[in-house]
Amino acid sequence: MASLSDVQNAMVNVIAPAMYPNGTSNPSIAGVPIYVAPGDFLKQDLDAGLNAGNIYIAVFAVNGMTRPTTRFQRLFVEPKINNPGLILTVEANTVIVTGTIVANEAAMVIVDGVGYSVKVLVGSTVNSIASALAALIPSASSLNNIVTISNTYDIVARVSVQGTSREILYSREGVFRARVITPSHDQRELVGDAMEIAFGLNGYYMPMPDGLSASIRPNRVMEVNPYELDNAFLRDYLFLVEYHTTYVGTFQTVADTSMTLTVGALPPT
Amino acid sequence: MVDFARVQNRIYYGYGKAAKRLGTSHSIYRSANGIDPITSPNLLGTQLISVDADLNFDRARKYGDMTWEFMPEDGLGTTLFALQNYDYMVGAQTTYFIADIAADARLSPPLCVECNSVISISSPTASLTPGANTYQQYQKGSGTERLRSCPAAILQYSGGSKEVTLKLPTSCKLPFYQVTLPDFDDVIIAAGDILTDDENRTMIIVSAERTKRVLGFRLIAAQLGT
């Protein structure tokens, strides 16, 4: 899921490279150290740093400026299906088990329309999977990684794998503040402009750890002057960021679409 | 010929004579940096110390004043070792620090401060690197250490109280304290530094008076809490 912290970190990751276009081993655009961080800097760091000519950019969520924007059905979207490790190959009346062992995959063999599956466990081997399949399938035997099935007219082999999918639980739009704190007006202008351009070039979205991007739009900008005697020239850039609280579910792919019905004892009449 | 030094010497000789009869044994510790001052490497030795409100031995102790006058066995170091401002005198029950002894141009009696707490002071700072940084926050125990485990005097300060921030049903206004402690070499205590004590109190220092040659630091600190 994306959280307040994820949004703040993403904004820091947009700002910081713009302050050091040639990397932090080279001078910043202002020629003095520029520190970018989520949260508020410590007073002692700011007091000493501003006196030394340093520049600070603090990214923070503005209190009370969040509104709900949930508007979609709760649907799982963007499935990401793992590539199978196991390989099942059908040759004549045999199924050959090869590939790599990935836990929680399933080896599925459909014989004459009836499915038989074996779960891949940690410690499974291609031979043990072949042996387990042979034990399930009537008239089957195994030798090493080969399952031989007698008296059959149709064999299909598939591997069921796991995948993930995301569901948006809630969406919110919050106001996030990037506060430029510099020892002079000129530096606030220089750094602030560069930061605005960086957000503009970044585009409308910022990547979030859960893979669902957050949208970002510039909002107000304010110059804050009451702290000049404290050696702090401030400019606040406000951004509207919509981010999503998500749940990531784990699913198994379907390997057999047919259903096997077995007629048991009939109910008493 | 009588001069200042001779008079001072005679006065301290008299203190010594009195201390030998009236004083109790105190371990003398001297720390340059205020980091764990009461530890064996800082122990100079012991002296007999006689402590009283005004050296007349006829006045009872009063609230709100932690200062005492005292008579050392050998304040000028004639036979044992000289005492200095900001030395700790650790007795059987009570620890004092010397606020004023052998003043350069004064003949007033030596003054010490009774310590009722053990404090540590740190300055909240973070390790910042140019470019992106992690979340900035103060965390207890972090920052630049100024003092560690220093006996000090903490008294109520009538100058006000601090509004709480969480305003829980059980919250109350938190008091300001006056903290008196030695002035260790090159240790600067500033407003905004965080003080913790052996009673699990945390305070933020809002004012730091440094008398420097004598008396030491006098701090005003606001207790923190919910």
mmCIF file of N, CA, C and O in Angstrom, chain B residues 59-128:
data_model
loop_
_atom_site.group_PDB
_atom_site.id
_atom_site.type_symbol
_atom_site.label_atom_id
_atom_site.label_comp_id
_atom_site.label_asym_id
_atom_site.label_seq_id
_atom_site.Cartn_x
_atom_site.Cartn_y
_atom_site.Cartn_z
ATOM 1 N N ARG B 59 21.152 27.343 61.838
ATOM 2 C CA ARG B 59 20.017 27.644 60.975
ATOM 3 C C ARG B 59 19.545 26.369 60.298
ATOM 4 O O ARG B 59 20.353 25.613 59.736
ATOM 5 N N ALA B 60 18.235 26.151 60.358
ATOM 6 C CA ALA B 60 17.699 24.924 59.760
ATOM 7 C C ALA B 60 17.634 25.066 58.243
ATOM 8 O O ALA B 60 17.646 26.165 57.698
ATOM 9 N N ARG B 61 17.547 23.924 57.579
ATOM 10 C CA ARG B 61 17.480 23.912 56.117
ATOM 11 C C ARG B 61 16.134 24.441 55.652
ATOM 12 O O ARG B 61 15.097 24.161 56.262
ATOM 13 N N LYS B 62 16.118 25.167 54.552
ATOM 14 C CA LYS B 62 14.878 25.718 54.011
ATOM 15 C C LYS B 62 14.630 25.173 52.603
ATOM 16 O O LYS B 62 15.554 24.757 51.911
ATOM 17 N N TYR B 63 13.361 25.233 52.218
ATOM 18 C CA TYR B 63 13.015 24.789 50.858
ATOM 19 C C TYR B 63 13.539 25.767 49.810
ATOM 20 O O TYR B 63 13.714 26.952 50.082
ATOM 21 N N GLY B 64 13.749 25.267 48.635
ATOM 22 C CA GLY B 64 14.030 26.136 47.497
ATOM 23 C C GLY B 64 15.443 26.665 47.435
ATOM 24 O O GLY B 64 15.725 27.551 46.636
ATOM 25 N N ASP B 65 16.333 26.150 48.244
ATOM 26 C CA ASP B 65 17.717 26.641 48.194
ATOM 27 C C ASP B 65 18.639 25.451 48.392
ATOM 28 O O ASP B 65 18.617 24.812 49.438
ATOM 29 N N MET B 66 19.405 25.154 47.396
ATOM 30 C CA MET B 66 20.295 23.984 47.475
ATOM 31 C C MET B 66 21.732 24.395 47.760
ATOM 32 O O MET B 66 22.623 23.572 47.726
ATOM 33 N N THR B 67 21.985 25.673 47.986
ATOM 34 C CA THR B 67 23.375 26.093 48.202
ATOM 35 C C THR B 67 23.736 26.001 49.684
ATOM 36 O O THR B 67 22.904 26.217 50.562
ATOM 37 N N TRP B 68 24.990 25.639 49.903
ATOM 38 C CA TRP B 68 25.516 25.527 51.258
ATOM 39 C C TRP B 68 26.894 26.188 51.284
ATOM 40 O O TRP B 68 27.629 26.150 50.300
ATOM 41 N N GLU B 69 27.208 26.732 52.444
ATOM 42 C CA GLU B 69 28.600 27.111 52.665
ATOM 43 C C GLU B 69 29.311 25.899 53.269
ATOM 44 O O GLU B 69 28.673 25.047 53.888
ATOM 45 N N PHE B 70 30.609 25.830 53.086
ATOM 46 C CA PHE B 70 31.307 24.658 53.628
ATOM 47 C C PHE B 70 32.754 25.000 53.990
ATOM 48 O O PHE B 70 33.321 25.991 53.507
ATOM 49 N N MET B 71 33.290 24.162 54.854
ATOM 50 C CA MET B 71 34.691 24.314 55.254
ATOM 51 C C MET B 71 35.440 23.053 54.826
ATOM 52 O O MET B 71 35.118 21.955 55.278
ATOM 53 N N PRO B 72 36.423 23.213 53.948
ATOM 54 C CA PRO B 72 37.176 22.031 53.501
ATOM 55 C C PRO B 72 38.376 21.776 54.398
ATOM 56 O O PRO B 72 38.903 22.692 55.029
ATOM 57 N N GLU B 73 38.790 20.528 54.388
ATOM 58 C CA GLU B 73 39.968 20.166 55.191
ATOM 59 C C GLU B 73 41.218 20.856 54.646
ATOM 60 O O GLU B 73 42.064 21.322 55.393
ATOM 61 N N ASP B 74 41.317 20.901 53.314
ATOM 62 C CA ASP B 74 42.514 21.499 52.717
ATOM 63 C C ASP B 74 42.130 22.139 51.377
ATOM 64 O O ASP B 74 42.492 21.638 50.311
ATOM 65 N N GLY B 75 41.407 23.240 51.422
ATOM 66 C CA GLY B 75 40.893 23.859 50.202
ATOM 67 C C GLY B 75 41.976 24.357 49.277
ATOM 68 O O GLY B 75 41.837 24.296 48.054
ATOM 69 N N LEU B 76 43.079 24.844 49.826
ATOM 70 C CA LEU B 76 44.137 25.410 48.982
ATOM 71 C C LEU B 76 45.214 24.390 48.622
ATOM 72 O O LEU B 76 46.163 24.706 47.900
ATOM 73 N N GLY B 77 45.101 23.167 49.148
ATOM 74 C CA GLY B 77 46.064 22.127 48.769
ATOM 75 C C GLY B 77 47.396 22.262 49.466
ATOM 76 O O GLY B 77 48.438 21.966 48.890
ATOM 77 N N THR B 78 47.398 22.694 50.701
ATOM 78 C CA THR B 78 48.657 22.868 51.431
ATOM 79 C C THR B 78 49.279 21.516 51.788
ATOM 80 O O THR B 78 50.478 21.310 51.611
ATOM 81 N N THR B 79 48.455 20.588 52.230
ATOM 82 C CA THR B 79 48.984 19.268 52.596
ATOM 83 C C THR B 79 48.368 18.136 51.768
ATOM 84 O O THR B 79 49.032 17.150 51.496
ATOM 85 N N LEU B 80 47.111 18.269 51.375
ATOM 86 C CA LEU B 80 46.462 17.195 50.600
ATOM 87 C C LEU B 80 46.439 17.570 49.118
ATOM 88 O O LEU B 80 47.413 17.367 48.411
ATOM 89 N N PHE B 81 45.338 18.091 48.647
ATOM 90 C CA PHE B 81 45.238 18.554 47.249
ATOM 91 C C PHE B 81 44.241 19.704 47.232
ATOM 92 O O PHE B 81 43.317 19.764 48.053
ATOM 93 N N ALA B 82 44.460 20.631 46.334
ATOM 94 C CA ALA B 82 43.598 21.812 46.275
ATOM 95 C C ALA B 82 42.251 21.447 45.665
ATOM 96 O O ALA B 82 42.165 20.622 44.753
ATOM 97 N N LEU B 83 41.231 22.085 46.174
ATOM 98 C CA LEU B 83 39.908 21.925 45.577
ATOM 99 C C LEU B 83 39.708 23.007 44.522
ATOM 100 O O LEU B 83 40.277 24.093 44.615
ATOM 101 N N GLN B 84 38.891 22.672 43.532
ATOM 102 C CA GLN B 84 38.604 23.640 42.476
ATOM 103 C C GLN B 84 37.097 23.783 42.319
ATOM 104 O O GLN B 84 36.323 22.905 42.719
ATOM 105 N N ASN B 85 36.729 24.886 41.711
ATOM 106 C CA ASN B 85 35.323 25.027 41.356
ATOM 107 C C ASN B 85 34.895 23.841 40.502
ATOM 108 O O ASN B 85 35.646 23.378 39.646
ATOM 109 N N TYR B 86 33.700 23.365 40.743
ATOM 110 C CA TYR B 86 33.044 22.296 39.978
ATOM 111 C C TYR B 86 33.552 20.903 40.329
ATOM 112 O O TYR B 86 33.185 19.929 39.669
ATOM 113 N N ASP B 87 34.407 20.789 41.346
ATOM 114 C CA ASP B 87 34.700 19.460 41.875
ATOM 115 C C ASP B 87 33.444 18.921 42.553
ATOM 116 O O ASP B 87 32.660 19.693 43.127
ATOM 117 N N TYR B 88 33.244 17.610 42.473
ATOM 118 C CA TYR B 88 32.152 16.978 43.216
ATOM 119 C C TYR B 88 32.672 16.502 44.559
ATOM 120 O O TYR B 88 33.788 15.967 44.653
ATOM 121 N N MET B 89 31.865 16.692 45.583
ATOM 122 C CA MET B 89 32.188 16.196 46.919
ATOM 123 C C MET B 89 31.117 15.173 47.275
ATOM 124 O O MET B 89 29.958 15.538 47.503
ATOM 125 N N VAL B 90 31.501 13.917 47.278
ATOM 126 C CA VAL B 90 30.525 12.837 47.469
ATOM 127 C C VAL B 90 30.632 12.324 48.892
ATOM 128 O O VAL B 90 31.636 11.720 49.274
ATOM 129 N N GLY B 91 29.626 12.620 49.692
ATOM 130 C CA GLY B 91 29.608 12.168 51.074
ATOM 131 C C GLY B 91 28.845 10.867 51.203
ATOM 132 O O GLY B 91 28.429 10.254 50.207
ATOM 133 N N ALA B 92 28.663 10.465 52.441
ATOM 134 C CA ALA B 92 27.984 9.189 52.693
ATOM 135 C C ALA B 92 26.542 9.232 52.196
ATOM 136 O O ALA B 92 26.035 8.255 51.648
ATOM 137 N N GLN B 93 25.896 10.349 52.378
ATOM 138 C CA GLN B 93 24.492 10.453 51.951
ATOM 139 C C GLN B 93 24.270 11.475 50.845
ATOM 140 O O GLN B 93 23.352 11.350 50.060
ATOM 141 N N THR B 94 25.092 12.462 50.810
ATOM 142 C CA THR B 94 24.804 13.603 49.943
ATOM 143 C C THR B 94 25.993 13.917 49.041
ATOM 144 O O THR B 94 27.145 13.802 49.460
ATOM 145 N N THR B 95 25.659 14.300 47.812
ATOM 146 C CA THR B 95 26.679 14.735 46.864
ATOM 147 C C THR B 95 26.524 16.230 46.627
ATOM 148 O O THR B 95 25.413 16.734 46.469
ATOM 149 N N TYR B 96 27.635 16.927 46.636
ATOM 150 C CA TYR B 96 27.639 18.370 46.362
ATOM 151 C C TYR B 96 28.590 18.628 45.195
ATOM 152 O O TYR B 96 29.492 17.843 44.927
ATOM 153 N N PHE B 97 28.384 19.751 44.516
ATOM 154 C CA PHE B 97 29.463 20.242 43.659
ATOM 155 C C PHE B 97 29.876 21.625 44.151
ATOM 156 O O PHE B 97 29.060 22.372 44.710
ATOM 157 N N ILE B 98 31.140 21.907 43.988
ATOM 158 C CA ILE B 98 31.675 23.184 44.480
ATOM 159 C C ILE B 98 31.311 24.274 43.479
ATOM 160 O O ILE B 98 31.666 24.203 42.298
ATOM 161 N N ALA B 99 30.587 25.263 43.971
ATOM 162 C CA ALA B 99 30.175 26.352 43.091
ATOM 163 C C ALA B 99 31.177 27.506 43.141
ATOM 164 O O ALA B 99 31.335 28.233 42.162
ATOM 165 N N ASP B 100 31.841 27.656 44.280
ATOM 166 C CA ASP B 100 32.760 28.789 44.408
ATOM 167 C C ASP B 100 33.736 28.472 45.519
ATOM 168 O O ASP B 100 33.344 28.246 46.664
ATOM 169 N N ILE B 101 35.011 28.443 45.213
ATOM 170 C CA ILE B 101 36.033 28.216 46.255
ATOM 171 C C ILE B 101 37.266 29.042 45.912
ATOM 172 O O ILE B 101 37.627 29.200 44.747
ATOM 173 N N ALA B 102 37.876 29.563 46.920
ATOM 174 C CA ALA B 102 39.123 30.298 46.745
ATOM 175 C C ALA B 102 39.031 31.297 45.610
ATOM 176 O O ALA B 102 39.826 31.306 44.692
ATOM 177 N N ALA B 103 38.042 32.144 45.685
ATOM 178 C CA ALA B 103 37.861 33.129 44.620
ATOM 179 C C ALA B 103 39.122 33.975 44.471
ATOM 180 O O ALA B 103 39.828 34.224 45.431
ATOM 181 N N ASP B 104 39.345 34.399 43.251
ATOM 182 C CA ASP B 104 40.590 35.110 42.943
ATOM 183 C C ASP B 104 40.776 36.326 43.841
ATOM 184 O O ASP B 104 41.866 36.608 44.288
ATOM 185 N N ALA B 105 39.718 37.045 44.061
ATOM 186 C CA ALA B 105 39.881 38.301 44.799
ATOM 187 C C ALA B 105 38.808 38.449 45.866
ATOM 188 O O ALA B 105 38.406 39.549 46.190
ATOM 189 N N ARG B 106 38.340 37.292 46.366
ATOM 190 C CA ARG B 106 37.306 37.366 47.400
ATOM 191 C C ARG B 106 37.690 36.481 48.584
ATOM 192 O O ARG B 106 38.366 35.469 48.405
ATOM 193 N N LEU B 107 37.215 36.892 49.712
ATOM 194 C CA LEU B 107 37.480 36.107 50.903
ATOM 195 C C LEU B 107 36.204 35.474 51.444
ATOM 196 O O LEU B 107 36.158 34.996 52.570
ATOM 197 N N SER B 108 35.169 35.493 50.635
ATOM 198 C CA SER B 108 33.890 34.925 51.061
ATOM 199 C C SER B 108 34.031 33.417 51.229
ATOM 200 O O SER B 108 34.896 32.787 50.617
ATOM 201 N N PRO B 109 33.189 32.822 52.064
ATOM 202 C CA PRO B 109 33.334 31.378 52.330
ATOM 203 C C PRO B 109 33.019 30.541 51.101
ATOM 204 O O PRO B 109 32.259 30.961 50.228
ATOM 205 N N PRO B 110 33.597 29.348 51.022
ATOM 206 C CA PRO B 110 33.309 28.463 49.885
ATOM 207 C C PRO B 110 31.831 28.096 49.838
ATOM 208 O O PRO B 110 31.183 27.949 50.875
ATOM 209 N N LEU B 111 31.346 27.950 48.614
ATOM 210 C CA LEU B 111 29.930 27.651 48.401
ATOM 211 C C LEU B 111 29.815 26.351 47.607
ATOM 212 O O LEU B 111 30.583 26.116 46.653
ATOM 213 N N CYS B 112 28.879 25.522 48.007
ATOM 214 C CA CYS B 112 28.637 24.314 47.227
ATOM 215 C C CYS B 112 27.130 24.158 47.011
ATOM 216 O O CYS B 112 26.333 24.844 47.645
ATOM 217 N N VAL B 113 26.776 23.265 46.101
ATOM 218 C CA VAL B 113 25.374 23.029 45.754
ATOM 219 C C VAL B 113 25.056 21.566 46.018
ATOM 220 O O VAL B 113 25.783 20.673 45.560
ATOM 221 N N GLU B 114 24.002 21.335 46.756
ATOM 222 C CA GLU B 114 23.574 19.960 47.039
ATOM 223 C C GLU B 114 22.879 19.401 45.802
ATOM 224 O O GLU B 114 22.003 20.043 45.207
ATOM 225 N N CYS B 115 23.272 18.209 45.425
ATOM 226 C CA CYS B 115 22.704 17.596 44.213
ATOM 227 C C CYS B 115 21.578 16.644 44.604
ATOM 228 O O CYS B 115 21.763 15.788 45.464
ATOM 229 N N ASN B 116 20.438 16.791 43.980
ATOM 230 C CA ASN B 116 19.311 15.901 44.282
ATOM 231 C C ASN B 116 18.910 15.057 43.074
ATOM 232 O O ASN B 116 17.875 14.410 43.077
ATOM 233 N N SER B 117 19.721 15.114 42.029
ATOM 234 C CA SER B 117 19.371 14.356 40.834
ATOM 235 C C SER B 117 20.641 14.053 40.048
ATOM 236 O O SER B 117 21.693 14.643 40.288
ATOM 237 N N VAL B 118 20.517 13.107 39.148
ATOM 238 C CA VAL B 118 21.627 12.791 38.244
ATOM 239 C C VAL B 118 21.106 12.982 36.826
ATOM 240 O O VAL B 118 20.107 12.367 36.441
ATOM 241 N N ILE B 119 21.747 13.843 36.081
ATOM 242 C CA ILE B 119 21.187 14.226 34.775
ATOM 243 C C ILE B 119 22.139 13.891 33.637
ATOM 244 O O ILE B 119 23.347 13.724 33.824
ATOM 245 N N SER B 120 21.551 13.786 32.460
ATOM 246 C CA SER B 120 22.305 13.703 31.211
ATOM 247 C C SER B 120 21.704 14.729 30.263
ATOM 248 O O SER B 120 20.496 14.974 30.301
ATOM 249 N N ILE B 121 22.529 15.307 29.435
ATOM 250 C CA ILE B 121 22.047 16.325 28.496
ATOM 251 C C ILE B 121 22.578 15.998 27.108
ATOM 252 O O ILE B 121 23.746 15.633 26.939
ATOM 253 N N SER B 122 21.676 16.071 26.143
ATOM 254 C CA SER B 122 22.101 15.868 24.753
ATOM 255 C C SER B 122 21.472 16.950 23.892
ATOM 256 O O SER B 122 20.462 17.551 24.242
ATOM 257 N N SER B 123 22.097 17.165 22.771
ATOM 258 C CA SER B 123 21.582 18.148 21.819
ATOM 259 C C SER B 123 21.019 17.390 20.632
ATOM 260 O O SER B 123 21.734 16.608 19.997
ATOM 261 N N PRO B 124 19.725 17.568 20.335
ATOM 262 C CA PRO B 124 19.135 16.789 19.231
ATOM 263 C C PRO B 124 19.722 17.208 17.885
ATOM 264 O O PRO B 124 19.492 18.314 17.422
ATOM 265 N N THR B 125 20.483 16.336 17.304
ATOM 266 C CA THR B 125 21.034 16.585 15.970
ATOM 267 C C THR B 125 20.904 15.303 15.161
ATOM 268 O O THR B 125 20.735 14.220 15.714
ATOM 269 N N ALA B 126 20.953 15.438 13.852
ATOM 270 C CA ALA B 126 20.851 14.275 12.976
ATOM 271 C C ALA B 126 22.069 14.238 12.067
ATOM 272 O O ALA B 126 22.731 15.253 11.841
ATOM 273 N N SER B 127 22.359 13.057 11.554
ATOM 274 C CA SER B 127 23.447 12.925 10.587
ATOM 275 C C SER B 127 22.868 13.123 9.198
ATOM 276 O O SER B 127 22.251 12.214 8.646
ATOM 277 N N LEU B 128 23.035 14.300 8.664
ATOM 278 C CA LEU B 128 22.469 14.602 7.350
ATOM 279 C C LEU B 128 23.523 14.423 6.279
ATOM 280 O O LEU B 128 24.701 14.705 6.486
#
